[in-house]
PDB file of C-alpha atoms in Angstrom:
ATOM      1  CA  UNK A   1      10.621  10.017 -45.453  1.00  0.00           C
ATOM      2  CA  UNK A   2       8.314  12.335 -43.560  1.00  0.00           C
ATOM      3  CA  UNK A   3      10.234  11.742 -40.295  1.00  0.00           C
ATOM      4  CA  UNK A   4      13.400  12.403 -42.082  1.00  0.00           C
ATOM      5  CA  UNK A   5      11.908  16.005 -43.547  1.00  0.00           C
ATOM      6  CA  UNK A   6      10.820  16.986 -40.346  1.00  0.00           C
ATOM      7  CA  UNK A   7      14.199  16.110 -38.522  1.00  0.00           C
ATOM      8  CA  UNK A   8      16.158  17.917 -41.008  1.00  0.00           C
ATOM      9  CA  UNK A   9      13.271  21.125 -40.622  1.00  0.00           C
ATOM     10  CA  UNK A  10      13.761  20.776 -36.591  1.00  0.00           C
ATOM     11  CA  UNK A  11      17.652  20.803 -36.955  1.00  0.00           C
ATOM     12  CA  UNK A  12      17.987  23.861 -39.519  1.00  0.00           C
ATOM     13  CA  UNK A  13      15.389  25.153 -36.626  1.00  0.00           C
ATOM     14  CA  UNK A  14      18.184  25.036 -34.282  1.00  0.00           C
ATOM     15  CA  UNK A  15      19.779  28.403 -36.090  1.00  0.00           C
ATOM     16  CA  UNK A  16      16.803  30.418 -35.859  1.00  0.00           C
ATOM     17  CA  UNK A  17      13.471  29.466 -37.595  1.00  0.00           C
ATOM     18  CA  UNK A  18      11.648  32.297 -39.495  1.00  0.00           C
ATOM     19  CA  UNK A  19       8.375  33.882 -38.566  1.00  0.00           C
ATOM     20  CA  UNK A  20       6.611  32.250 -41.140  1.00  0.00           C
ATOM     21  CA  UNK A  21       7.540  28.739 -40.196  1.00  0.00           C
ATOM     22  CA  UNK A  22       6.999  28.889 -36.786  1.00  0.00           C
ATOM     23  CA  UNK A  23       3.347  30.732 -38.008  1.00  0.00           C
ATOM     24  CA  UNK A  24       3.126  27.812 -40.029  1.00  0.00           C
ATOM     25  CA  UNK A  25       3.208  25.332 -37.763  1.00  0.00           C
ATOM     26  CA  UNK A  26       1.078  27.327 -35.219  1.00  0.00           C
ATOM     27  CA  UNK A  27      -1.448  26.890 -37.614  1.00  0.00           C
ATOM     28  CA  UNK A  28      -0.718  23.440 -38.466  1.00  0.00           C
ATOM     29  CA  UNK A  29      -1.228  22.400 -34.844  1.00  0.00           C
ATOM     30  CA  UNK A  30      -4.477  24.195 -34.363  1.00  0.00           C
ATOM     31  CA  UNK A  31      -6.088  22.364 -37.047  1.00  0.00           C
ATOM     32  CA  UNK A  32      -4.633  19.073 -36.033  1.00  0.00           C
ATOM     33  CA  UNK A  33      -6.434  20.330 -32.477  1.00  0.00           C
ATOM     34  CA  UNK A  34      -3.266  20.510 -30.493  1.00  0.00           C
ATOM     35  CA  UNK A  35      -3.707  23.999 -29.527  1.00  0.00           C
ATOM     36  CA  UNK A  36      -0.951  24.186 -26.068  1.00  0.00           C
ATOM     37  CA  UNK A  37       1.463  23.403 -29.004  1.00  0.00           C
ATOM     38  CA  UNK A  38      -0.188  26.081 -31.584  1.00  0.00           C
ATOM     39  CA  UNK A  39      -0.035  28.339 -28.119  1.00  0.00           C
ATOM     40  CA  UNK A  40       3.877  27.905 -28.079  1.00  0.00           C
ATOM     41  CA  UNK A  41       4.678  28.337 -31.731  1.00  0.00           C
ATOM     42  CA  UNK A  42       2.458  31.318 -31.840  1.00  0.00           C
ATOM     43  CA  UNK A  43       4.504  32.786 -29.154  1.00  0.00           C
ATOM     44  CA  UNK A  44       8.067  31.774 -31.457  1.00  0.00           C
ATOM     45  CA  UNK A  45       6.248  33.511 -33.647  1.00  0.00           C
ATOM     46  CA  UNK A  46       5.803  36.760 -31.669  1.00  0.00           C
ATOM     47  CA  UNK A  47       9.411  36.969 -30.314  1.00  0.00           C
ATOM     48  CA  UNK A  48      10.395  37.146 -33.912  1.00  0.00           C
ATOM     49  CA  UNK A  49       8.152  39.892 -34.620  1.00  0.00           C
ATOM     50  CA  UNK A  50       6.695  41.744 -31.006  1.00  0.00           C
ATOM     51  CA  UNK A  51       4.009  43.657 -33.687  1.00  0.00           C
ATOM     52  CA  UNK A  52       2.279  41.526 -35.799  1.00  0.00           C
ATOM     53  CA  UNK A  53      -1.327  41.811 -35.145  1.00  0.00           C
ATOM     54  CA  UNK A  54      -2.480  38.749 -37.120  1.00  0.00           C
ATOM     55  CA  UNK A  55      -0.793  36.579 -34.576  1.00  0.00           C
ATOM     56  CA  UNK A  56      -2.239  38.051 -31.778  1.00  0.00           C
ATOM     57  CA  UNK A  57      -5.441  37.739 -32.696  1.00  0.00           C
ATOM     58  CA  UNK A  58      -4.929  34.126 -33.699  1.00  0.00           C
ATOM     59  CA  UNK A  59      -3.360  33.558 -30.532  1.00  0.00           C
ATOM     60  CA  UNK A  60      -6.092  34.836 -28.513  1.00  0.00           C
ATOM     61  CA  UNK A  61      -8.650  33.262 -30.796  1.00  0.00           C
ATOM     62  CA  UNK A  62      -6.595  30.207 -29.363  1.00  0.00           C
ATOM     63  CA  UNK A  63      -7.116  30.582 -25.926  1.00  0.00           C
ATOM     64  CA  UNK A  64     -10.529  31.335 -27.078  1.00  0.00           C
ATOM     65  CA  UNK A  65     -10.922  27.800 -28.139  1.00  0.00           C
ATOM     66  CA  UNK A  66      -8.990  26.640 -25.225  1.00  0.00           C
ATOM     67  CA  UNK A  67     -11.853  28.238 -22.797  1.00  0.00           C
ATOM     68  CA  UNK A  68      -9.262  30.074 -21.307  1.00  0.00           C
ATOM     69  CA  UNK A  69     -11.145  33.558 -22.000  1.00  0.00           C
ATOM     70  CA  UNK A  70      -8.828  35.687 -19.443  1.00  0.00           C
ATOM     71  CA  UNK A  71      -5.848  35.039 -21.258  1.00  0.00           C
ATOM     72  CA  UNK A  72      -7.439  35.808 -24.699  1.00  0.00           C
ATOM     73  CA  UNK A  73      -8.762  39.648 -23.469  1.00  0.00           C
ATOM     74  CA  UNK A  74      -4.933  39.684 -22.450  1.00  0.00           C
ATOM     75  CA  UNK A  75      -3.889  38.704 -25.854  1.00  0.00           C
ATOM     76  CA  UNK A  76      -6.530  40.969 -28.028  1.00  0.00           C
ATOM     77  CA  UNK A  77      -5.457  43.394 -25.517  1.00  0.00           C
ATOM     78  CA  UNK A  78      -2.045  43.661 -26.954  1.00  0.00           C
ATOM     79  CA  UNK A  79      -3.261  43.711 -30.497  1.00  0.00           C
ATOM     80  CA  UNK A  80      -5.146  47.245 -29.885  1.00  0.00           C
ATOM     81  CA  UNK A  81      -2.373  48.697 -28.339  1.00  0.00           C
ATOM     82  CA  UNK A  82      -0.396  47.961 -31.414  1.00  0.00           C
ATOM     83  CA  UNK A  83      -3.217  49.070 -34.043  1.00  0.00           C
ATOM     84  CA  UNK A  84      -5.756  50.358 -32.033  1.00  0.00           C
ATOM     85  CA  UNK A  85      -7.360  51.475 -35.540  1.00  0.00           C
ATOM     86  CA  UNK A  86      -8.325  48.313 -36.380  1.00  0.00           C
ATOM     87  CA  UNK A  87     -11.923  46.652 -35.103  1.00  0.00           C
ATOM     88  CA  UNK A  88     -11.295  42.340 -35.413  1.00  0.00           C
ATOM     89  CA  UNK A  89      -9.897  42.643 -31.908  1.00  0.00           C
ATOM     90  CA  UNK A  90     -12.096  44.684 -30.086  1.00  0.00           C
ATOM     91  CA  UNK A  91     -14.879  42.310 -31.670  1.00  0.00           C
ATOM     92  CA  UNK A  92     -13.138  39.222 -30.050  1.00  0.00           C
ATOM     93  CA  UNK A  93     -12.158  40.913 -27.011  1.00  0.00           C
ATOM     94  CA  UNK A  94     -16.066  41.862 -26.987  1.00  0.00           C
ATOM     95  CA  UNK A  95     -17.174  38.256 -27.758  1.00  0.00           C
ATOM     96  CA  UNK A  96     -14.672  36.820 -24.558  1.00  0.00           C
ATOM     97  CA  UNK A  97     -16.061  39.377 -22.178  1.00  0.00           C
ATOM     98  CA  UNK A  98     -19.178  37.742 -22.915  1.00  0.00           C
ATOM     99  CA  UNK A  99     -18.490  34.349 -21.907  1.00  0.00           C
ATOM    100  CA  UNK A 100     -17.048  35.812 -18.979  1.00  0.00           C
ATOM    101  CA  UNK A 101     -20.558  37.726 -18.341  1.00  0.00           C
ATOM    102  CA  UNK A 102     -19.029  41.108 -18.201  1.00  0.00           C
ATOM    103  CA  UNK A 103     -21.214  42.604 -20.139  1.00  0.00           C
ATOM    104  CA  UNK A 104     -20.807  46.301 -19.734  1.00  0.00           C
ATOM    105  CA  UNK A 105     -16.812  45.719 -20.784  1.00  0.00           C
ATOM    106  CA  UNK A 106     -18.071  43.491 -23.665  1.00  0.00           C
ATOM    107  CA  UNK A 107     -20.753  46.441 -24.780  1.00  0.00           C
ATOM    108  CA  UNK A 108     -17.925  49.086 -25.035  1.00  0.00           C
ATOM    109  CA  UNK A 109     -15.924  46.983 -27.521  1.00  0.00           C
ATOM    110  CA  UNK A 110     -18.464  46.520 -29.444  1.00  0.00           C
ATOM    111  CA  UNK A 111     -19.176  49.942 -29.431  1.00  0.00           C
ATOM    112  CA  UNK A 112     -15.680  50.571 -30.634  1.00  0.00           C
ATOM    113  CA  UNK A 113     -15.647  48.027 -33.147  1.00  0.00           C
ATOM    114  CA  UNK A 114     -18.936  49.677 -35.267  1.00  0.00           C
ATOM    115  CA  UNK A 115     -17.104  52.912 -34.644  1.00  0.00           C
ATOM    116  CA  UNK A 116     -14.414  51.432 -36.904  1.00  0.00           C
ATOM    117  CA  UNK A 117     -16.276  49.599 -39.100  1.00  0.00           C
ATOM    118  CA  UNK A 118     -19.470  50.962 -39.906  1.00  0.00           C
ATOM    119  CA  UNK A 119     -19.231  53.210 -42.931  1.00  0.00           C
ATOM    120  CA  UNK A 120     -15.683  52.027 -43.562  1.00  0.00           C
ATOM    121  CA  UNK A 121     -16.381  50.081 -46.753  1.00  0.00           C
ATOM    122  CA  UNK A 122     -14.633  47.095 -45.387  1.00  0.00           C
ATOM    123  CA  UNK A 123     -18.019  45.495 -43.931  1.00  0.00           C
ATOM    124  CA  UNK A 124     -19.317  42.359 -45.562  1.00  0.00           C
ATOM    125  CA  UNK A 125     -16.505  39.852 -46.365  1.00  0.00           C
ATOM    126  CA  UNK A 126     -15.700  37.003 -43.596  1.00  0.00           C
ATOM    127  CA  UNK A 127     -12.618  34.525 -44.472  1.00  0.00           C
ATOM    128  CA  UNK A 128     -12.659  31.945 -41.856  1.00  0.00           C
ATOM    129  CA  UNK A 129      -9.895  31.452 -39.313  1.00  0.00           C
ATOM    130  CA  UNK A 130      -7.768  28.718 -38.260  1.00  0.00           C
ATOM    131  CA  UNK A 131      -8.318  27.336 -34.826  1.00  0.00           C
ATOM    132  CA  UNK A 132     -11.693  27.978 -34.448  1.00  0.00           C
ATOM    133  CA  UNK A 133     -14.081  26.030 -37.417  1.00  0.00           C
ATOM    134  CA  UNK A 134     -17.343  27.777 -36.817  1.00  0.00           C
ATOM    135  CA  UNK A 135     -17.009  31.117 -36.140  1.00  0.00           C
ATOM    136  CA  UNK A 136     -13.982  32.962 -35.787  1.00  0.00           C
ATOM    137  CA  UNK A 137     -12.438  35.000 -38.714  1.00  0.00           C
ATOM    138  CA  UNK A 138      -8.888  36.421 -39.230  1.00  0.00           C
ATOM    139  CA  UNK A 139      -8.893  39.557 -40.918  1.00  0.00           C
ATOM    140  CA  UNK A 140      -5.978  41.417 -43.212  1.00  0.00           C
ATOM    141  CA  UNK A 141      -4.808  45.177 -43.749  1.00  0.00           C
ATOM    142  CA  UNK A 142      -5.857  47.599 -44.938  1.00  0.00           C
ATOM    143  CA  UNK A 143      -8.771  47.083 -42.576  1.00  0.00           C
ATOM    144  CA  UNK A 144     -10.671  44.942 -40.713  1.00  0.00           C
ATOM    145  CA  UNK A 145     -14.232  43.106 -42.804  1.00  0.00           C
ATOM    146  CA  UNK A 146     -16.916  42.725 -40.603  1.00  0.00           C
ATOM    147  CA  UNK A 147     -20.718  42.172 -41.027  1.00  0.00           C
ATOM    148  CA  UNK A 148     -21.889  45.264 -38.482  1.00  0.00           C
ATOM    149  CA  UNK A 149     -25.145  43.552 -38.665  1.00  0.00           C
ATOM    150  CA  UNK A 150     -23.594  40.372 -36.423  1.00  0.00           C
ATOM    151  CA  UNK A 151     -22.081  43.338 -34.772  1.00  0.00           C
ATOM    152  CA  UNK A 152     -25.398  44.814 -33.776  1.00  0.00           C
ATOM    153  CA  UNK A 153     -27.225  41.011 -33.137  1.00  0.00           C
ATOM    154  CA  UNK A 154     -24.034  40.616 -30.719  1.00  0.00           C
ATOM    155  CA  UNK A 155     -24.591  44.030 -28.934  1.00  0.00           C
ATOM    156  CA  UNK A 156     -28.165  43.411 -28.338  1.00  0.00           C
ATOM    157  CA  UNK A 157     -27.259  40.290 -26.789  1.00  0.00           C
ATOM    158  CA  UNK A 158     -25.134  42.561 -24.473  1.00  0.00           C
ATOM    159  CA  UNK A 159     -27.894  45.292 -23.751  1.00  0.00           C
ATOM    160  CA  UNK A 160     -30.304  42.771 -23.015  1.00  0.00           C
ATOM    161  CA  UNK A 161     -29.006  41.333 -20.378  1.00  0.00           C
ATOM    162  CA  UNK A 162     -27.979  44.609 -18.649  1.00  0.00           C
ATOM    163  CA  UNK A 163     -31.463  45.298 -18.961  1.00  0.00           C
ATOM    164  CA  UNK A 164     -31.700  48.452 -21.871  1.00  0.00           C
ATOM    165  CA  UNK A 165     -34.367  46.237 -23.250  1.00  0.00           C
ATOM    166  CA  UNK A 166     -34.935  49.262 -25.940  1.00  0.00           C
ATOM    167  CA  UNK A 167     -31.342  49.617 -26.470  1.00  0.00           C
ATOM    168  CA  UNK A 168     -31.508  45.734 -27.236  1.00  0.00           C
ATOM    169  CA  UNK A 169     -34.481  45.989 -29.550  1.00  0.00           C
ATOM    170  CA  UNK A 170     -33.237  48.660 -31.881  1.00  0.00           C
ATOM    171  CA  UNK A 171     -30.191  46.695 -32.484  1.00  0.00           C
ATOM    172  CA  UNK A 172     -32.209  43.732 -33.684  1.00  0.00           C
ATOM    173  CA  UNK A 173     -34.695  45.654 -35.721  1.00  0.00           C
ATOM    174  CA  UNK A 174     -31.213  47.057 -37.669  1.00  0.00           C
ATOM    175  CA  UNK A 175     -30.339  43.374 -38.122  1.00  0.00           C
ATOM    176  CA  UNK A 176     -33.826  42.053 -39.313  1.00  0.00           C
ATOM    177  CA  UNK A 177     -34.039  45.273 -41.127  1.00  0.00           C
ATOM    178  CA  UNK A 178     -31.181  44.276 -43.178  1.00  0.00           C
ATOM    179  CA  UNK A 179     -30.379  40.732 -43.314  1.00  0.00           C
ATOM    180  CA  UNK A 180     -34.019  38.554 -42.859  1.00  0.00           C
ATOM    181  CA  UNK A 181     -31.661  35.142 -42.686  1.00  0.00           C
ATOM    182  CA  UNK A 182     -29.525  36.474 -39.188  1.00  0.00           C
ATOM    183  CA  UNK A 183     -31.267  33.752 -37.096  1.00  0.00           C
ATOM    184  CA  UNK A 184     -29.635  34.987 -33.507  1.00  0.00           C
ATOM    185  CA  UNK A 185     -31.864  38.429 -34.472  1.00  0.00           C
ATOM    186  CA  UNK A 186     -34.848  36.338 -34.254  1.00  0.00           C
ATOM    187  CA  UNK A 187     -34.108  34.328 -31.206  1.00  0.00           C
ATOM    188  CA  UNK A 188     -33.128  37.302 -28.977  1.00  0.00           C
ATOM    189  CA  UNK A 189     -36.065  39.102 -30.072  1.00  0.00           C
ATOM    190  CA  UNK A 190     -38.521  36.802 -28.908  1.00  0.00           C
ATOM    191  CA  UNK A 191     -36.890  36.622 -25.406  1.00  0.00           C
ATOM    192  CA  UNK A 192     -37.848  40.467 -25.413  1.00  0.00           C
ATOM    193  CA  UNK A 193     -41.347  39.970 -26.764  1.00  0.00           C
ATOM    194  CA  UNK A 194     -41.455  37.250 -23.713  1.00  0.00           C
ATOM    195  CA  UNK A 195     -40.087  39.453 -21.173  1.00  0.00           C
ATOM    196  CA  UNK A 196     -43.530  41.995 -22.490  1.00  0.00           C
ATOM    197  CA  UNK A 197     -45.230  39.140 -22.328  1.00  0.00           C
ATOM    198  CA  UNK A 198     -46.173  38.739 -26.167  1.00  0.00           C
ATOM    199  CA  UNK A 199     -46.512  35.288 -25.941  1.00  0.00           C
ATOM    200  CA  UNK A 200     -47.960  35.096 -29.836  1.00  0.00           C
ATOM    201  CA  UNK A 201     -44.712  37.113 -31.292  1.00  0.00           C
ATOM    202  CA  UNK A 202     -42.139  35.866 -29.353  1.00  0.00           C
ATOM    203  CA  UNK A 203     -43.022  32.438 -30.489  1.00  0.00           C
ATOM    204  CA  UNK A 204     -43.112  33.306 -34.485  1.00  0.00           C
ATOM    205  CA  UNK A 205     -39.940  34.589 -33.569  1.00  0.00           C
ATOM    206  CA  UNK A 206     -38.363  31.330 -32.273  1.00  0.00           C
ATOM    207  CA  UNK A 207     -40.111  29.344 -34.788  1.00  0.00           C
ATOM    208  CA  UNK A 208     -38.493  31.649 -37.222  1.00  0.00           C
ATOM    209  CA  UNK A 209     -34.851  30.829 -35.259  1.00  0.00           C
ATOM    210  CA  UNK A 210     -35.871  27.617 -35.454  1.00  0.00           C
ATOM    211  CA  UNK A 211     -36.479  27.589 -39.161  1.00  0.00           C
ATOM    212  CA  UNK A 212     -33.045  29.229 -39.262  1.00  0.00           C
ATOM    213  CA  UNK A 213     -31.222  26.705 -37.589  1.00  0.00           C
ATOM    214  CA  UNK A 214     -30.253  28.733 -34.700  1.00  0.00           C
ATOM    215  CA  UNK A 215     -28.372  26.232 -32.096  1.00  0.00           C
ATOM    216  CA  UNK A 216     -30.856  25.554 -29.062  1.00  0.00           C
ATOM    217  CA  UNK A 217     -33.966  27.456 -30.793  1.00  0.00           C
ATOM    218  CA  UNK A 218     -35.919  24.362 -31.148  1.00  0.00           C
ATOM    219  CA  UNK A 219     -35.569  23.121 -27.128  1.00  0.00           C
ATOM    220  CA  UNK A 220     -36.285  26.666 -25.976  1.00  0.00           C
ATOM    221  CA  UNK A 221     -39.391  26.622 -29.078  1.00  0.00           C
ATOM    222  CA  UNK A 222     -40.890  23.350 -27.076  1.00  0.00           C
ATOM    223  CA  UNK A 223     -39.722  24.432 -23.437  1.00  0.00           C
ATOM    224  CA  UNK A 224     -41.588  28.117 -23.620  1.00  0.00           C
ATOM    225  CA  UNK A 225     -44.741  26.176 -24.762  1.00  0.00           C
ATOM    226  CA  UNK A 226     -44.708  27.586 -28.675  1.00  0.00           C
ATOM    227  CA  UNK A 227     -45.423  24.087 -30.030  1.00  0.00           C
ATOM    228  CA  UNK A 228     -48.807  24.348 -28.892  1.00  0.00           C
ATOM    229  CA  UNK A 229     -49.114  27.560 -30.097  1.00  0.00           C
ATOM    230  CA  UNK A 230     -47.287  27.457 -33.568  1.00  0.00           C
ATOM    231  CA  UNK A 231     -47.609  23.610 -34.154  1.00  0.00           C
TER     232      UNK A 231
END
């Protein structure tokens, strides 16, 4: 019976499917992990409707997945051109120039994304994506909700390894300062303390990663010797 539904959906397809479907199954393939497939309906999708920013950033949270990081600055790209008022892309363009280790690109969107964010009202809600199942987050008008305080754990990240240590450390005493239970806050921070050599409070800080459940915290707690220090 399913076959027979989906033959009958493929050959009313033939007359022009809708937006929504081919969204639809975009989505449908990226949880069933086909994501080439999601890559194609997402860009059905797009030729129906050139401006629709949601599908952009799904699509480049796709290629995110994929590993294909290039093609998803591309993709957020074209999202900011069409609402360049809105912060979710910037964030993810941010988050691929990371990967890619360009850090000073990936430090001016996230620059741009607490300009649009911070203040805004629109700051503390997350409602997970599709494609991605740990991380990403798809985001709806009237604006765009994002924690600034992962915002500012993500920017240290940046400064730290263009070496603005200071610039690094002020945007992880905003995160501690507000949210105690942001473990990446904690981990980065005791790479700094490391780097001023302050053996003794760089290792309370990974033990506190650690405690937090921050992924690779407990290898780097043993590696850097903390174990014997903070058994």
């Amino acid at each position: 019976m399913n076959r027979i539904v989906l033959f009958i959906a493929a050959c009313l397809c033939l007359s022009g499917c809708s937006e929504g479907y081919y969204i639809r199954e975009a989505n449908r393939y990226c949880e069933l992990g086909q994501l080439e497939k999601a890559i194609v309906y997402y860009d059905k999708a797009l030729a129906k409707n050139p401006e629709n920013y949601d599908v952009y950033i799904d699509k480049g949270l796709t290629y995110s997945d994929m590993a294909k990081e290039e093609e998803a600055v591309e993709i957020f790209s074209e999202a900011i051109k069409r609402v360049p008022g809105r912060a979710y892309a910037y964030y993810c363009r941010a988050e691929s120039y990371m990967v890619m280790e360009k850090y000073e690109e990936a430090l001016e969107d996230y620059n741009s994304t607490l300009k649009r964010v911070v203040g805004t009202g629109n700051e503390l809600v997350r409602v997970k994506g599709v494609c991605n199942e740990f991380f990403h987050t798809t985001f709806f008008e009237p604006g765009d909700n994002i924690d600034p305080y992962t915002v500012y754990a993500d920017r240290a990240v940046a400064y730290y390894y263009l070496d603005s240590l200071n610039l690094a450390w002020h945007d992880l005493n905003v995160c501690i300062g507000r949210s105690k239970e942001l473990a990446q806050c904690y981990y980065w921070s005791a790479f700094i303390r490391f780097r001023s050599r302050d053996t003794l409070a760089a290792c309370a800080d990974l033990k506190k990663a650690v405690s937090l459940g921050y992924d690779g915290a407990f290898a780097d707690y043993k590696k850097c010797g903390c174990d014997s220090i903070h058994p």
